[in-house]
Short mmCIF file of C-alpha atoms and ligand atoms in Angstrom, two decimals:
data_model
loop_
_atom_site.label_atom_id
_atom_site.label_comp_id
_atom_site.label_asym_id
_atom_site.label_seq_id
_atom_site.Cartn_x
_atom_site.Cartn_y
_atom_site.Cartn_z
CA MET A 287 23.51 1.21 33.74
CA ASN A 288 26.42 2.41 31.59
CA CYS A 289 26.30 4.49 28.42
CA LEU A 290 26.39 1.45 26.13
CA ASP A 291 23.47 -0.26 27.88
CA PHE A 292 21.57 3.01 27.93
CA ARG A 293 21.96 3.62 24.20
CA ARG A 294 21.16 0.05 23.34
CA ALA A 295 17.94 0.32 25.36
CA VAL A 296 17.02 3.64 23.72
CA LEU A 297 17.59 2.23 20.24
CA SER A 298 15.39 -0.78 20.89
CA ASP A 299 12.60 1.37 22.32
CA PRO A 300 12.95 5.13 22.74
CA ARG A 301 9.57 5.47 24.45
CA GLN A 302 10.16 3.16 27.39
CA ALA A 303 11.90 5.09 30.13
CA ASP A 304 12.23 3.13 33.34
CA GLY A 305 13.90 4.32 36.54
CA GLU A 306 17.36 3.13 35.57
CA ARG A 307 17.25 4.93 32.26
CA LEU A 308 15.91 8.12 33.78
CA ALA A 309 18.67 8.01 36.38
CA HIS A 310 21.36 7.58 33.73
CA ALA A 311 19.94 10.37 31.55
CA ALA A 312 19.88 12.68 34.55
CA SER A 313 23.57 12.12 35.19
CA CYS A 314 24.87 11.93 31.59
CA ALA A 315 24.29 14.88 29.28
CA ALA A 316 25.58 13.08 26.15
CA CYS A 317 23.15 10.22 26.61
CA ARG A 318 20.33 12.63 27.40
CA VAL A 319 20.90 14.32 24.02
CA PHE A 320 21.17 10.92 22.36
CA ALA A 321 17.78 9.89 23.80
CA GLU A 322 16.13 13.15 22.81
CA ARG A 323 17.37 12.91 19.24
CA GLN A 324 16.21 9.32 19.02
CA ALA A 325 12.77 10.21 20.36
CA ASP A 326 12.57 12.95 17.74
CA LEU A 327 13.53 10.52 14.97
CA ASP A 328 10.83 8.13 16.18
CA ASN A 329 8.21 10.86 16.06
CA ARG A 330 9.17 11.63 12.49
CA LEU A 331 9.24 7.93 11.69
CA PHE A 332 5.69 7.55 13.02
CA ASP A 333 4.55 10.35 10.67
CA ALA A 334 6.44 8.79 7.76
CA MET A 335 4.78 5.42 8.35
CA ARG A 336 1.28 6.89 8.33
CA VAL A 337 0.77 6.81 4.57
CA GLU A 338 -2.56 7.90 3.16
CA VAL A 339 -5.29 5.27 3.43
CA PRO A 340 -7.81 4.73 0.58
CA ASP A 341 -11.17 6.40 1.23
CA GLY A 342 -13.88 4.15 2.59
CA LEU A 343 -11.56 1.25 3.39
CA ALA A 344 -13.35 0.20 6.58
CA ASP A 345 -16.74 0.41 4.83
CA ARG A 346 -15.52 -1.85 2.05
CA VAL A 347 -14.21 -4.34 4.59
CA LEU A 348 -17.56 -4.35 6.37
CA VAL A 349 -19.47 -4.85 3.12
CA ALA A 350 -17.24 -7.72 2.04
CA GLN A 351 -16.56 -9.47 5.35
CA GLY A 352 -18.22 -10.48 8.49
CA PRO A 353 -21.83 -10.48 9.54
CA ARG A 354 -23.02 -7.89 7.04
CA ARG A 355 -22.28 -10.16 4.14
CA ARG A 356 -25.42 -12.09 4.99
CA ARG A 357 -27.66 -9.03 5.09
CA THR A 358 -28.58 -6.50 2.50
CA PRO A 359 -25.49 -4.33 2.54
CA TRP A 360 -26.47 -0.87 3.76
CA ILE A 361 -24.23 0.74 1.14
CA TRP A 362 -26.47 -0.66 -1.58
CA ALA A 363 -29.57 0.49 0.17
CA LEU A 364 -27.91 3.89 0.27
CA ALA A 365 -27.04 3.74 -3.41
CA ALA A 366 -30.65 2.82 -4.19
CA SER A 367 -31.96 5.75 -2.18
CA VAL A 368 -29.61 8.11 -4.00
CA VAL A 369 -30.91 6.86 -7.33
CA LEU A 370 -34.49 7.40 -6.16
CA ALA A 371 -33.73 10.84 -4.79
CA THR A 372 -32.08 12.06 -7.98
CA GLY A 373 -34.81 10.43 -10.04
CA VAL A 374 -32.40 9.24 -12.69
CA ALA A 375 -34.53 7.61 -15.36
CA LEU A 376 -32.72 7.84 -18.64
CA LEU A 377 -34.93 7.21 -21.62
CA VAL A 378 -32.46 5.04 -23.47
CA PRO A 379 -33.69 2.15 -25.61
CA PRO A 380 -33.02 -1.08 -23.64
CA GLY A 381 -30.87 -2.56 -26.42
CA LEU A 382 -28.52 0.41 -26.34
CA ALA A 383 -28.48 0.42 -22.54
CA GLY A 384 -27.28 -3.19 -22.56
CA GLU A 385 -24.55 -2.41 -25.06
CA ARG A 386 -23.43 0.59 -23.06
CA LEU A 387 -23.10 -1.46 -19.89
CA ALA A 388 -21.12 -4.16 -21.72
CA ARG A 389 -18.77 -1.55 -23.15
CA GLU A 390 -18.21 0.20 -19.82
CA ALA A 391 -17.70 -3.13 -18.07
CA ALA A 392 -15.02 -4.18 -20.58
CA MET A 393 -13.24 -0.83 -20.18
CA HIS A 394 -13.42 -0.96 -16.41
CA ALA A 395 -12.05 -4.52 -16.22
CA GLU A 396 -9.24 -3.62 -18.61
CA GLU A 397 -8.26 -0.56 -16.57
CA GLU A 398 -8.35 -2.23 -13.16
CA LYS A 399 -5.34 -4.42 -13.79
CA GLU A 400 -4.80 -5.25 -10.14
CA SER A 401 -8.10 -7.17 -10.22
CA PHE A 402 -6.31 -9.92 -12.16
CA ARG A 403 -3.25 -9.93 -9.95
CA ALA A 404 -5.16 -10.09 -6.69
CA ARG A 405 -5.25 -13.36 -4.83
CA GLN A 406 -7.83 -12.37 -2.26
CA VAL A 407 -9.72 -15.62 -1.99
CA ALA A 408 -13.23 -14.88 -0.76
CA ALA A 409 -14.85 -16.81 2.06
CA PRO A 410 -16.75 -19.92 0.95
CA GLY A 411 -20.31 -19.00 0.09
CA PHE A 412 -19.41 -15.39 -0.65
CA LEU A 413 -20.45 -15.52 -4.30
CA GLN A 414 -23.69 -17.40 -3.63
CA ALA A 415 -24.55 -14.88 -0.91
CA VAL A 416 -24.03 -11.77 -3.05
CA LEU A 417 -25.80 -13.37 -5.98
CA ALA A 418 -28.74 -14.32 -3.76
CA ASP A 419 -28.89 -10.67 -2.67
CA GLN A 420 -29.71 -9.89 -6.25
CA GLY A 421 -32.05 -12.83 -6.76
CA VAL A 422 -29.60 -14.83 -8.88
CA ARG A 423 -28.10 -18.27 -8.38
CA LEU A 424 -24.94 -19.85 -9.74
CA ALA A 425 -25.91 -23.33 -10.97
CA VAL A 426 -22.34 -24.67 -11.19
CA SER A 427 -19.17 -23.46 -9.55
CA MET A 428 -16.81 -21.84 -12.05
CA GLY A 429 -13.79 -21.44 -9.79
CA GLU A 430 -12.50 -19.34 -6.93
CA VAL A 431 -13.35 -15.70 -6.30
CA THR A 432 -9.97 -13.97 -6.24
CA TYR A 433 -11.08 -10.34 -6.24
CA ALA A 434 -14.15 -8.55 -4.90
CA ARG A 435 -14.62 -4.82 -4.57
CA LEU A 436 -17.27 -2.16 -4.88
CA CYS A 437 -16.74 0.02 -7.93
CA PRO A 438 -18.69 2.72 -9.73
CA LEU A 439 -19.94 1.42 -13.08
CA ALA A 440 -22.46 2.85 -15.55
CA GLY A 441 -23.86 5.20 -12.92
CA ASN A 442 -24.29 2.42 -10.38
CA THR A 443 -22.42 0.92 -7.50
CA ALA A 444 -21.26 -2.42 -8.85
CA ARG A 445 -19.73 -5.37 -7.15
CA HIS A 446 -16.61 -6.06 -9.21
CA ILE A 447 -15.71 -9.75 -8.88
CA VAL A 448 -13.05 -11.84 -10.58
CA ILE A 449 -13.52 -15.60 -10.68
CA THR A 450 -10.38 -17.53 -11.50
CA THR A 451 -11.42 -20.54 -13.58
CA PRO A 452 -9.28 -23.32 -15.09
CA ASP A 453 -9.66 -21.44 -18.40
CA GLY A 454 -8.48 -18.12 -17.01
CA PRO A 455 -10.06 -15.21 -15.16
CA VAL A 456 -13.61 -14.09 -15.83
CA THR A 457 -14.90 -10.78 -14.50
CA LEU A 458 -18.40 -10.41 -13.16
CA PHE A 459 -20.11 -7.11 -12.34
CA LEU A 460 -23.22 -7.21 -10.20
CA LEU A 461 -25.38 -4.08 -10.34
CA PRO A 462 -28.17 -4.82 -7.87
CA THR A 463 -29.49 -1.26 -7.94
CA ASP A 464 -29.47 -0.83 -11.70
CA ASP A 465 -32.99 0.27 -12.57
CA GLN A 466 -32.59 0.26 -16.32
CA ARG A 467 -34.04 -2.74 -18.03
CA ARG A 468 -31.04 -3.74 -20.09
CA ARG A 469 -31.66 -6.12 -22.94
CA ARG A 470 -28.98 -8.78 -23.37
CA ALA A 471 -26.04 -7.47 -25.39
CA GLU A 472 -22.77 -9.10 -26.35
CA ILE A 473 -19.84 -7.14 -27.74
CA ALA A 474 -16.23 -7.84 -28.68
CA THR A 475 -13.78 -5.10 -27.83
CA GLY A 476 -10.02 -4.95 -27.39
CA GLY A 477 -9.65 -8.73 -27.54
CA MET A 478 -12.33 -9.23 -24.87
CA THR A 479 -15.92 -10.34 -24.90
CA ALA A 480 -18.43 -8.51 -22.73
CA ILE A 481 -22.00 -9.54 -22.06
CA ALA A 482 -24.60 -7.40 -20.31
CA MET A 483 -27.98 -8.72 -19.24
CA PRO A 484 -30.83 -8.16 -16.83
CA ALA A 485 -30.61 -10.51 -13.88
CA GLY A 486 -32.92 -10.85 -10.92
CA ARG A 487 -32.97 -7.39 -9.40
CA GLY A 488 -30.73 -5.15 -11.47
CA SER A 489 -28.19 -6.12 -14.10
CA ILE A 490 -25.09 -8.20 -14.57
CA ALA A 491 -22.10 -7.76 -16.86
CA ILE A 492 -19.54 -10.44 -17.70
CA VAL A 493 -16.11 -9.81 -19.23
CA ALA A 494 -13.78 -12.57 -20.41
CA ALA A 495 -10.91 -13.10 -22.83
CA ASN A 496 -13.13 -15.13 -25.18
CA PRO A 497 -16.86 -15.57 -25.94
CA GLU A 498 -16.90 -19.22 -24.79
CA LEU A 499 -15.81 -18.35 -21.25
CA ALA A 500 -18.18 -15.39 -21.00
CA ARG A 501 -21.13 -17.47 -22.23
CA ALA A 502 -20.24 -20.34 -19.88
CA LEU A 503 -20.64 -18.01 -16.91
CA GLU A 504 -23.83 -16.59 -18.38
CA ARG A 505 -25.30 -20.10 -18.63
CA ALA A 506 -24.23 -20.92 -15.09
CA LEU A 507 -26.13 -17.94 -13.76
CA ALA A 508 -29.68 -19.23 -13.48
CA GLN A 509 -32.52 -17.07 -12.22
CA ALA A 510 -33.40 -18.12 -8.68
CA MET B 90 -27.11 -2.91 10.86
CA PRO B 91 -25.58 -5.74 12.86
CA SER B 92 -27.17 -6.10 16.25
CA ASP B 93 -25.60 -9.10 17.96
CA PRO B 94 -22.58 -8.35 20.18
CA ALA B 95 -20.06 -10.26 18.04
CA SER B 96 -21.05 -8.31 14.93
CA ARG B 97 -20.98 -4.99 16.73
CA ARG B 98 -17.57 -5.75 18.17
CA PHE B 99 -16.27 -6.83 14.76
CA GLU B 100 -17.44 -3.56 13.24
CA GLN B 101 -15.72 -1.56 16.01
CA VAL B 102 -12.50 -3.48 15.46
CA VAL B 103 -12.61 -2.97 11.69
CA ARG B 104 -13.15 0.76 12.15
CA ALA B 105 -10.39 0.97 14.75
CA TYR B 106 -7.66 -0.98 12.96
CA ALA B 107 -8.34 -1.09 9.21
CA ASN B 108 -6.25 2.02 8.51
CA ASP B 109 -3.18 0.94 10.43
CA LEU B 110 -3.38 -2.58 9.03
CA PHE B 111 -3.45 -1.04 5.57
CA ARG B 112 -0.35 1.04 6.39
CA TYR B 113 1.46 -1.94 7.84
CA LEU B 114 0.71 -4.08 4.80
CA TYR B 115 1.54 -1.24 2.45
CA TRP B 116 5.03 -0.98 3.94
CA LEU B 117 5.50 -4.73 3.65
CA CYS B 118 4.39 -5.01 0.01
CA ARG B 119 4.75 -1.39 -1.28
CA ASP B 120 1.62 -1.80 -3.42
CA ARG B 121 -1.57 0.03 -2.41
CA ALA B 122 -3.97 -2.23 -4.28
CA LEU B 123 -2.36 -5.35 -2.92
CA ALA B 124 -2.31 -3.86 0.59
CA GLU B 125 -6.07 -3.32 0.44
CA ASP B 126 -6.64 -6.87 -0.78
CA LEU B 127 -4.54 -8.15 2.09
CA VAL B 128 -6.54 -6.05 4.59
CA GLN B 129 -9.72 -7.65 3.24
CA GLU B 130 -8.19 -11.08 3.47
CA ALA B 131 -6.92 -10.50 7.01
CA PHE B 132 -10.36 -9.39 8.22
CA ALA B 133 -12.00 -12.34 6.45
CA ARG B 134 -9.75 -14.65 8.45
CA ALA B 135 -10.27 -12.66 11.61
CA TRP B 136 -14.05 -12.94 11.25
CA ALA B 137 -13.84 -16.67 10.52
CA ALA B 138 -11.93 -17.15 13.80
CA TRP B 139 -13.82 -14.46 15.69
CA GLU B 140 -15.41 -16.72 18.26
CA SER B 141 -12.07 -18.16 19.31
CA GLN B 142 -10.60 -14.75 20.07
CA ARG B 143 -11.46 -14.14 23.70
CA ASP B 144 -8.83 -11.74 24.97
CA GLU B 145 -9.99 -8.19 24.26
CA LYS B 146 -6.60 -6.63 24.94
CA ALA B 147 -4.83 -8.96 22.53
CA VAL B 148 -7.06 -8.16 19.54
CA LYS B 149 -4.64 -5.67 18.02
CA ALA B 150 -1.58 -7.94 18.20
CA TRP B 151 -3.73 -10.80 16.88
CA LEU B 152 -4.87 -8.76 13.86
CA PHE B 153 -1.36 -7.63 12.97
CA THR B 154 -0.17 -11.21 13.25
CA ILE B 155 -2.92 -12.36 10.87
CA ALA B 156 -2.08 -9.53 8.45
CA ARG B 157 1.58 -10.43 8.52
CA HIS B 158 0.72 -14.06 7.88
CA GLU B 159 -1.39 -13.08 4.86
CA PHE B 160 1.53 -11.12 3.44
CA ALA B 161 3.95 -13.96 4.12
CA ARG B 162 1.70 -16.45 2.33
CA LEU B 163 2.14 -14.44 -0.86
CA HIS B 164 5.89 -14.60 -0.57
CA GLU B 165 6.28 -18.20 0.44
CA ARG B 166 8.14 -19.01 -2.72
CA LYS B 167 10.27 -15.91 -2.85
CA ALA B 168 13.44 -15.82 -0.79
CA LEU B 169 13.11 -12.45 0.88
CA ASP B 170 16.14 -10.76 2.34
CA VAL B 171 18.66 -13.40 1.45
CA ASP B 172 21.29 -11.65 3.55
CA PRO B 173 19.74 -8.68 5.33
CA GLU B 174 22.94 -7.95 7.27
CA ALA B 175 24.93 -7.55 4.05
CA ASP B 176 22.10 -5.46 2.58
CA LEU B 177 22.10 -3.16 5.55
CA GLU B 178 25.87 -2.71 5.59
CA ALA B 179 25.94 -1.93 1.87
CA LEU B 180 23.04 0.47 2.23
CA VAL B 181 24.55 2.40 5.08
CA ALA B 182 28.00 2.44 3.53
CA ARG B 183 26.54 3.87 0.34
CA GLY B 184 24.08 6.27 1.94
CA PRO B 185 26.03 8.75 3.99
CA SER B 186 29.29 9.05 2.04
CA ASP B 187 27.84 11.98 0.14
CA PRO B 188 25.90 14.39 2.37
CA SER B 189 23.73 15.49 -0.56
CA LEU B 190 22.34 11.95 -0.61
CA ALA B 191 20.77 12.38 2.81
CA LEU B 192 17.33 10.90 2.38
CA ASP B 193 13.98 11.92 3.69
CA LEU B 194 12.74 9.55 6.30
CA ARG B 195 10.02 7.92 4.19
CA LYS B 196 12.51 7.04 1.46
CA ALA B 197 15.07 5.88 3.98
CA PHE B 198 12.51 3.67 5.68
CA ALA B 199 11.54 2.15 2.34
CA LEU B 200 15.18 1.21 1.76
CA LEU B 201 15.49 -0.79 4.98
CA PRO B 202 15.44 -4.55 4.51
CA ALA B 203 12.07 -6.00 5.53
CA THR B 204 13.58 -7.81 8.46
CA TYR B 205 14.23 -4.39 10.09
CA ARG B 206 11.19 -2.59 8.71
CA ASP B 207 8.74 -5.14 10.05
CA PRO B 208 9.51 -4.89 13.79
CA LEU B 209 9.79 -1.10 13.55
CA LEU B 210 6.28 -0.95 12.07
CA LEU B 211 4.90 -3.22 14.76
CA GLN B 212 6.48 -1.10 17.48
CA VAL B 213 6.11 2.46 16.20
CA LEU B 214 2.97 2.23 14.06
CA ALA B 215 1.06 -0.52 15.84
CA GLY B 216 2.36 0.18 19.33
CA LEU B 217 3.00 -3.45 20.18
CA SER B 218 5.37 -4.47 22.98
CA SER B 219 8.61 -6.36 22.32
CA VAL B 220 6.96 -9.51 23.66
CA GLU B 221 4.02 -9.15 21.26
CA ILE B 222 6.35 -8.39 18.36
CA ALA B 223 8.46 -11.44 19.15
CA ALA B 224 5.31 -13.59 19.12
CA ALA B 225 4.13 -12.08 15.82
CA LEU B 226 7.52 -12.61 14.16
CA GLY B 227 8.04 -16.03 15.70
CA THR B 228 11.33 -15.09 17.32
CA THR B 229 12.81 -14.04 20.66
CA GLU B 230 12.55 -10.72 22.41
CA ASP B 231 16.35 -10.30 22.22
CA ASN B 232 16.27 -10.82 18.49
CA VAL B 233 13.49 -8.25 18.16
CA ASN B 234 15.39 -5.69 20.22
CA ALA B 235 18.54 -6.25 18.18
CA ARG B 236 16.64 -5.74 14.93
CA LEU B 237 14.98 -2.61 16.25
CA SER B 238 18.37 -1.14 17.28
CA ARG B 239 20.05 -1.94 14.01
CA GLY B 240 17.10 -0.60 12.03
CA ARG B 241 17.18 2.70 13.93
CA LYS B 242 20.94 3.07 13.54
CA ALA B 243 20.66 2.50 9.82
CA LEU B 244 17.84 5.03 9.54
CA ARG B 245 19.87 7.59 11.44
CA ALA B 246 22.81 7.02 9.11
CA LEU B 247 20.66 7.34 6.01
CA VAL B 248 18.81 10.43 7.14
CA ASP B 249 21.60 12.38 8.78
CA GLY B 250 24.54 11.02 6.87
CA GLU B 251 26.05 9.92 10.16
CA PRO B 252 28.16 6.82 10.45
CA ALA B 253 26.12 3.83 11.49
CA SER B 254 28.18 3.24 14.60
CA ALA B 255 27.18 5.20 17.66
CA PRO B 256 29.11 8.41 18.34
CA ALA B 257 32.18 7.86 20.47
CA LEU B 258 31.23 7.07 24.03
CA ARG B 259 32.78 8.65 27.02
CA THR B 260 33.32 6.19 29.81
CA ASN B 261 30.80 7.17 32.39
CA PRO B 262 30.27 5.69 35.83
ZN1 ZN C 214 25.70 7.94 29.17
ZN1 ZN C 215 -13.54 -2.27 -10.30
#
């Protein structure tokens, strides 16, 4: 092995050191230094590549994908137990509680801009499964789920879902552990329409660019 | 909690690889929200094909290949890296001329054309072999090794302000 071959081998993989390479490094000080510097650069490169990962990533994957999707997600059971433990029972008139949820849902959807850019098409049956979890059924298909994530909303863990319909995106928030009996409320804010309503177990909020689209999804959500 | 073996194994794999898949996808798309969506999508596909994946040792390479495919699907219509060679030459020529421009490694790595960044991530971050990388990228092992070498030379030039060519070689027996 000559110096050129040695350096080429080091540059393509500094960690592999077979007999030939070790022999060359032992007899050639310049190449030994070259290999050491390259190994050092690779160590720093490894650190540079390890960017910070969002908290709870694996948990979110397990809630959204795979076998757990068909069960009651443990994270919601956990959220429910936290609510019970803290005994949060706000004495807010139901009408106001509905309006508050609608308002927070509209703000949340507006702020989470990536939810409209995402093209994460959910597995078939995903929406029906999470709705069934909450005791709700979707009577007609509105379109494809292109975003699904767990988000904090109005003091609950909500499933933040975007359905891309032929008339544009519509955002759906499922709050299966919401223990406030929210009366239906519809508000218009910042060019959006938001509807909050009780649904099966918990509450649902819908946000869309116009009242027609929001109400179309509301109608499609029949109680199971 | 999942109790059947397939579900348990899937959970183990998610916990083992979700973070590095996120990092890999982040460096491909440079967008944290999109990287997380792509991780979700990759695991959705992995779970859908779970039964067909028999080789335990190959799980990691398989997952990175799926993740890469998910990223590529997004960019089908965009012509990425029209001429990566020209990009790299221009980059390196510009980088080191002024020593004060010496870049930290993270910035330098971000500047590399994707065609060099990708195999470096699969080797250094994911720990895949050249053979596995070649399979993931749909190319030959020689091509992978060439890209890895050129990528490392360019990084060295950007970080240290050294010329991209190797230091003069002494002829050695
Ligand atoms: Zn040598
Ligand atoms: Zn959200």
